[in-house]
mmCIF file of C-alpha atoms in Angstrom:
data_model
loop_
_atom_site.group_PDB
_atom_site.id
_atom_site.type_symbol
_atom_site.label_atom_id
_atom_site.label_comp_id
_atom_site.label_asym_id
_atom_site.label_seq_id
_atom_site.Cartn_x
_atom_site.Cartn_y
_atom_site.Cartn_z
ATOM 1 C CA MET A 1 -7.077 -18.760 -15.272
ATOM 2 C CA SER A 2 -3.349 -18.031 -15.636
ATOM 3 C CA GLN A 3 -3.274 -15.256 -13.020
ATOM 4 C CA PRO A 4 -3.779 -17.428 -9.901
ATOM 5 C CA SER A 5 -1.139 -19.927 -11.091
ATOM 6 C CA ALA A 6 1.336 -17.068 -11.657
ATOM 7 C CA LEU A 7 0.686 -15.803 -8.146
ATOM 8 C CA THR A 8 1.077 -19.319 -6.738
ATOM 9 C CA THR A 9 4.525 -19.492 -8.320
ATOM 10 C CA MET A 10 5.492 -16.188 -6.731
ATOM 11 C CA GLN A 11 4.124 -17.255 -3.364
ATOM 12 C CA ALA A 12 6.451 -20.252 -3.502
ATOM 13 C CA GLN A 13 9.320 -17.753 -3.610
ATOM 14 C CA LEU A 14 7.969 -15.051 -1.309
ATOM 15 C CA ASN A 15 6.392 -14.952 2.128
ATOM 16 C CA THR A 16 3.855 -12.201 1.423
ATOM 17 C CA ALA A 17 0.922 -10.495 3.166
ATOM 18 C CA ILE A 18 -1.494 -7.673 2.368
ATOM 19 C CA ILE A 19 -1.383 -4.713 4.791
ATOM 20 C CA MET A 20 -4.612 -2.729 4.791
ATOM 21 C CA PRO A 21 -5.015 0.289 7.118
ATOM 22 C CA ALA A 22 -8.669 1.053 7.806
ATOM 23 C CA PHE A 23 -10.667 3.704 9.618
ATOM 24 C CA ASN A 24 -14.475 3.472 9.713
ATOM 25 C CA GLU A 25 -14.678 1.309 6.591
ATOM 26 C CA GLN A 26 -17.448 -1.086 7.666
ATOM 27 C CA ALA A 27 -19.387 -0.349 4.468
ATOM 28 C CA SER A 28 -16.626 -1.644 2.178
ATOM 29 C CA ILE A 29 -14.092 -3.678 4.149
ATOM 30 C CA ALA A 30 -15.706 -7.123 3.884
ATOM 31 C CA ASP A 31 -16.212 -6.853 0.124
ATOM 32 C CA VAL A 32 -12.622 -5.685 -0.380
ATOM 33 C CA ILE A 33 -11.269 -8.572 1.716
ATOM 34 C CA HIS A 34 -13.369 -11.128 -0.163
ATOM 35 C CA ARG A 35 -12.154 -9.791 -3.523
ATOM 36 C CA VAL A 36 -8.510 -9.809 -2.438
ATOM 37 C CA SER A 37 -8.839 -13.338 -1.059
ATOM 38 C CA ALA A 38 -10.526 -14.596 -4.221
ATOM 39 C CA SER A 39 -7.900 -12.975 -6.448
ATOM 40 C CA THR A 40 -4.746 -13.870 -4.539
ATOM 41 C CA GLY A 41 -5.267 -16.202 -1.586
ATOM 42 C CA LEU A 42 -2.743 -14.089 0.319
ATOM 43 C CA PRO A 43 -3.155 -13.392 4.052
ATOM 44 C CA ILE A 44 -4.731 -10.011 4.761
ATOM 45 C CA TRP A 45 -3.805 -7.908 7.773
ATOM 46 C CA VAL A 46 -6.256 -5.126 8.557
ATOM 47 C CA ILE A 47 -4.811 -2.434 10.809
ATOM 48 C CA ASP A 48 -7.908 -0.930 12.420
ATOM 49 C CA ASP A 49 -7.052 2.684 13.210
ATOM 50 C CA CYS A 50 -9.286 3.018 16.270
ATOM 51 C CA SER A 51 -12.502 2.915 14.214
ATOM 52 C CA THR A 52 -15.748 3.932 15.873
ATOM 53 C CA ASP A 53 -17.855 1.601 13.733
ATOM 54 C CA ALA A 54 -17.799 -2.164 13.101
ATOM 55 C CA THR A 55 -14.745 -2.153 10.809
ATOM 56 C CA ALA A 56 -12.762 -4.590 12.979
ATOM 57 C CA LYS A 57 -15.684 -6.993 13.375
ATOM 58 C CA CYS A 58 -16.511 -6.968 9.654
ATOM 59 C CA ALA A 59 -12.860 -7.505 8.732
ATOM 60 C CA SER A 60 -12.437 -10.396 11.148
ATOM 61 C CA GLU A 61 -15.625 -12.091 9.980
ATOM 62 C CA ALA A 62 -14.438 -11.727 6.378
ATOM 63 C CA GLY A 63 -11.285 -13.681 7.223
ATOM 64 C CA ALA A 64 -8.660 -11.002 7.825
ATOM 65 C CA ARG A 65 -6.184 -10.868 10.657
ATOM 66 C CA VAL A 66 -7.137 -7.710 12.552
ATOM 67 C CA ILE A 67 -4.726 -5.575 14.559
ATOM 68 C CA SER A 68 -6.729 -2.967 16.487
ATOM 69 C CA LEU A 69 -4.851 0.154 17.530
ATOM 70 C CA PRO A 70 -5.615 1.612 20.988
ATOM 71 C CA GLU A 71 -5.503 5.163 19.618
ATOM 72 C CA GLN A 72 -5.782 6.699 16.190
ATOM 73 C CA LEU A 73 -2.445 7.026 14.399
ATOM 74 C CA GLY A 74 -3.632 8.086 10.952
ATOM 75 C CA ALA A 75 -3.012 6.373 7.636
ATOM 76 C CA TRP A 76 0.775 6.283 7.840
ATOM 77 C CA GLY A 77 0.891 5.256 11.513
ATOM 78 C CA ALA A 78 -1.489 2.366 10.812
ATOM 79 C CA THR A 79 0.461 1.319 7.725
ATOM 80 C CA GLN A 80 3.755 1.470 9.612
ATOM 81 C CA THR A 81 2.254 -0.717 12.345
ATOM 82 C CA GLY A 82 1.579 -3.360 9.714
ATOM 83 C CA LEU A 83 5.074 -2.992 8.252
ATOM 84 C CA ARG A 84 6.635 -3.372 11.697
ATOM 85 C CA LEU A 85 4.700 -6.594 12.137
ATOM 86 C CA ALA A 86 5.856 -7.708 8.685
ATOM 87 C CA CYS A 87 9.442 -6.938 9.679
ATOM 88 C CA ARG A 88 9.104 -8.819 12.960
ATOM 89 C CA GLU A 89 7.631 -11.836 11.154
ATOM 90 C CA GLN A 90 10.359 -11.593 8.511
ATOM 91 C CA LEU A 91 8.110 -11.294 5.489
ATOM 92 C CA ALA A 92 9.896 -11.199 2.161
ATOM 93 C CA CYS A 93 7.207 -8.973 0.612
ATOM 94 C CA ALA A 94 4.317 -6.796 1.786
ATOM 95 C CA ILE A 95 1.549 -5.196 -0.262
ATOM 96 C CA THR A 96 0.029 -1.990 1.092
ATOM 97 C CA MET A 97 -3.430 -1.152 -0.221
ATOM 98 C CA ASP A 98 -6.524 0.852 0.704
ATOM 99 C CA ALA A 99 -9.571 -0.603 2.403
ATOM 100 C CA ASP A 100 -12.107 1.403 0.395
ATOM 101 C CA GLY A 101 -12.056 -0.516 -2.880
ATOM 102 C CA GLN A 102 -9.947 1.956 -4.845
ATOM 103 C CA HIS A 103 -7.214 -0.609 -5.521
ATOM 104 C CA ASP A 104 -7.994 -3.541 -7.804
ATOM 105 C CA PRO A 105 -6.625 -6.796 -6.306
ATOM 106 C CA HIS A 106 -6.195 -8.284 -9.777
ATOM 107 C CA ASP A 107 -3.135 -6.014 -10.112
ATOM 108 C CA ILE A 108 -1.349 -7.658 -7.159
ATOM 109 C CA PRO A 109 0.506 -10.294 -9.246
ATOM 110 C CA ARG A 110 1.990 -7.524 -11.395
ATOM 111 C CA LEU A 111 3.100 -5.640 -8.283
ATOM 112 C CA ILE A 112 4.790 -8.714 -6.854
ATOM 113 C CA ALA A 113 6.458 -9.880 -10.081
ATOM 114 C CA PRO A 114 9.408 -7.398 -10.219
ATOM 115 C CA ILE A 115 10.227 -8.187 -6.574
ATOM 116 C CA ALA A 116 9.949 -11.945 -7.066
ATOM 117 C CA GLN A 117 12.262 -11.633 -10.068
ATOM 118 C CA GLY A 118 14.806 -9.543 -8.131
ATOM 119 C CA GLU A 119 14.303 -6.504 -10.362
ATOM 120 C CA ALA A 120 12.987 -4.030 -7.772
ATOM 121 C CA ASP A 121 12.859 -3.303 -4.050
ATOM 122 C CA VAL A 122 9.617 -1.313 -4.314
ATOM 123 C CA VAL A 123 6.843 -1.457 -6.905
ATOM 124 C CA VAL A 124 4.273 1.345 -7.058
ATOM 125 C CA GLY A 125 0.834 0.806 -8.559
ATOM 126 C CA SER A 126 0.709 3.908 -10.710
ATOM 127 C CA CYS A 127 -2.342 5.712 -12.058
ATOM 128 C CA PRO A 128 -1.058 9.223 -12.865
ATOM 129 C CA GLU A 129 -4.018 10.140 -15.056
ATOM 130 C CA ARG A 130 -6.403 10.240 -12.092
ATOM 131 C CA GLY A 131 -7.213 13.442 -10.298
ATOM 132 C CA SER A 132 -7.630 17.068 -11.243
ATOM 133 C CA ARG A 133 -5.419 19.328 -13.305
ATOM 134 C CA LEU A 134 -4.408 21.074 -10.088
ATOM 135 C CA ARG A 135 -3.156 17.755 -8.688
ATOM 136 C CA HIS A 136 -1.112 17.168 -11.827
ATOM 137 C CA VAL A 137 0.462 20.626 -11.476
ATOM 138 C CA ALA A 138 1.263 19.881 -7.826
ATOM 139 C CA TRP A 139 2.873 16.576 -8.804
ATOM 140 C CA TRP A 140 4.953 18.328 -11.458
ATOM 141 C CA LEU A 141 6.181 20.858 -8.890
ATOM 142 C CA MET A 142 6.992 18.100 -6.398
ATOM 143 C CA ARG A 143 8.992 16.189 -8.992
ATOM 144 C CA LEU A 144 10.787 19.389 -9.996
ATOM 145 C CA THR A 145 11.785 20.284 -6.427
ATOM 146 C CA SER A 146 12.422 16.792 -5.057
ATOM 147 C CA GLY A 147 14.073 15.010 -7.965
ATOM 148 C CA LEU A 148 11.622 12.113 -7.706
ATOM 149 C CA ARG A 149 11.047 10.227 -10.930
ATOM 150 C CA CYS A 150 7.768 8.462 -10.128
ATOM 151 C CA LYS A 151 4.841 9.534 -12.268
ATOM 152 C CA ASP A 152 2.311 8.846 -9.486
ATOM 153 C CA LEU A 153 3.446 10.509 -6.254
ATOM 154 C CA THR A 154 0.439 9.705 -4.061
ATOM 155 C CA SER A 155 -0.344 6.057 -4.698
ATOM 156 C CA GLY A 156 -0.442 3.961 -1.524
ATOM 157 C CA TYR A 157 -0.743 0.779 -3.593
ATOM 158 C CA ARG A 158 2.762 -0.634 -3.271
ATOM 159 C CA ALA A 159 4.761 -3.833 -2.979
ATOM 160 C CA LEU A 160 7.838 -3.705 -0.725
ATOM 161 C CA ASN A 161 10.589 -6.268 -0.380
ATOM 162 C CA HIS A 162 12.356 -7.057 2.910
ATOM 163 C CA ARG A 163 14.807 -4.131 2.568
ATOM 164 C CA ALA A 164 12.026 -1.628 1.993
ATOM 165 C CA ILE A 165 9.916 -3.119 4.800
ATOM 166 C CA ALA A 166 12.806 -2.776 7.262
ATOM 167 C CA LEU A 167 13.405 0.844 6.218
ATOM 168 C CA MET A 168 9.758 1.816 6.633
ATOM 169 C CA ALA A 169 9.470 -0.062 9.942
ATOM 170 C CA GLY A 170 12.436 1.809 11.408
ATOM 171 C CA PRO A 171 12.477 4.942 13.583
ATOM 172 C CA SER A 172 13.543 7.214 10.715
ATOM 173 C CA ALA A 173 10.070 6.742 9.202
ATOM 174 C CA ASN A 174 8.152 7.367 12.427
ATOM 175 C CA HIS A 175 7.226 10.983 11.880
ATOM 176 C CA LEU A 176 6.593 11.308 8.176
ATOM 177 C CA GLU A 177 4.231 14.227 7.655
ATOM 178 C CA TYR A 178 3.631 13.474 4.002
ATOM 179 C CA GLN A 179 3.353 9.720 3.825
ATOM 180 C CA ASP A 180 3.304 9.515 0.025
ATOM 181 C CA VAL A 181 6.134 11.819 -1.068
ATOM 182 C CA GLY A 182 7.980 11.322 2.222
ATOM 183 C CA VAL A 183 8.066 7.556 1.748
ATOM 184 C CA LEU A 184 9.265 7.892 -1.856
ATOM 185 C CA LEU A 185 12.016 10.281 -0.760
ATOM 186 C CA MET A 186 13.183 7.784 1.869
ATOM 187 C CA PHE A 187 13.332 5.058 -0.763
ATOM 188 C CA GLU A 188 15.334 7.367 -3.035
ATOM 189 C CA ARG A 189 17.814 8.369 -0.319
ATOM 190 C CA ALA A 190 18.318 4.718 0.642
ATOM 191 C CA HIS A 191 19.096 3.935 -3.036
ATOM 192 C CA LEU A 192 16.292 1.401 -3.260
ATOM 193 C CA ARG A 193 15.165 0.342 -6.714
ATOM 194 C CA VAL A 194 11.682 1.774 -7.273
ATOM 195 C CA THR A 195 9.622 0.905 -10.313
ATOM 196 C CA GLU A 196 6.031 1.616 -11.337
ATOM 197 C CA VAL A 197 3.417 -0.593 -12.937
ATOM 198 C CA SER A 198 0.309 0.868 -14.501
ATOM 199 C CA VAL A 199 -2.937 0.092 -12.655
ATOM 200 C CA LEU A 200 -6.546 1.190 -12.823
ATOM 201 C CA MET A 201 -8.067 2.841 -9.782
ATOM 202 C CA PRO A 202 -11.869 2.595 -9.760
ATOM 203 C CA ASP A 203 -14.031 4.987 -7.791
ATOM 204 C CA ARG A 204 -13.760 4.644 -4.049
ATOM 205 C CA LYS A 205 -16.442 2.549 -2.375
ATOM 206 C CA SER A 206 -16.158 4.756 0.700
ATOM 207 C CA THR A 207 -15.327 8.418 1.054
ATOM 208 C CA ARG A 208 -14.258 8.089 4.701
ATOM 209 C CA LEU A 209 -10.463 8.022 4.718
ATOM 210 C CA ASN A 210 -7.747 7.904 7.307
ATOM 211 C CA SER A 211 -6.273 11.272 8.061
#
């Protein structure tokens, strides 16, 4: 049971929360929250993106702090809402992850570790082998044209330190059209230290995603 003790040590150094944007995820949200809580004990903030189902209720009953948006902002808008709250509450670290079960909470200690040790500003949970051959070609073209070095350009499973949180909470990140590559480009231009850790991404428990 070394993993919880390692996370407890990091929590002593970092004020950390999980930010989880969600849209119509009532089928999976409670199970995801329970698994994250059991694995980490970290506070979970669900940003309900104006769901039309019982996502907010299920998340609240499962123990999450729920922030319900009055209108739908999409995946990035919901995530940025959580990051703005993290900035306002002066968190040292925030983990962004999906609400559909694609991200394994057992990887969270490895995402936090480089930040806790002062080795990175941003840690990306990377699973570049997933997806189709066409996606891999698209990633190669994006890396070629953008200069990005990340192997996984579309992972939303990330740990951000206070510098990265403040950058993403600011007005320059308000209108990102491509939240994955756009966010990575902002990190690059701000000279933040971005590293990747290898993670597994199981099949999604829900196919209903934020737009």
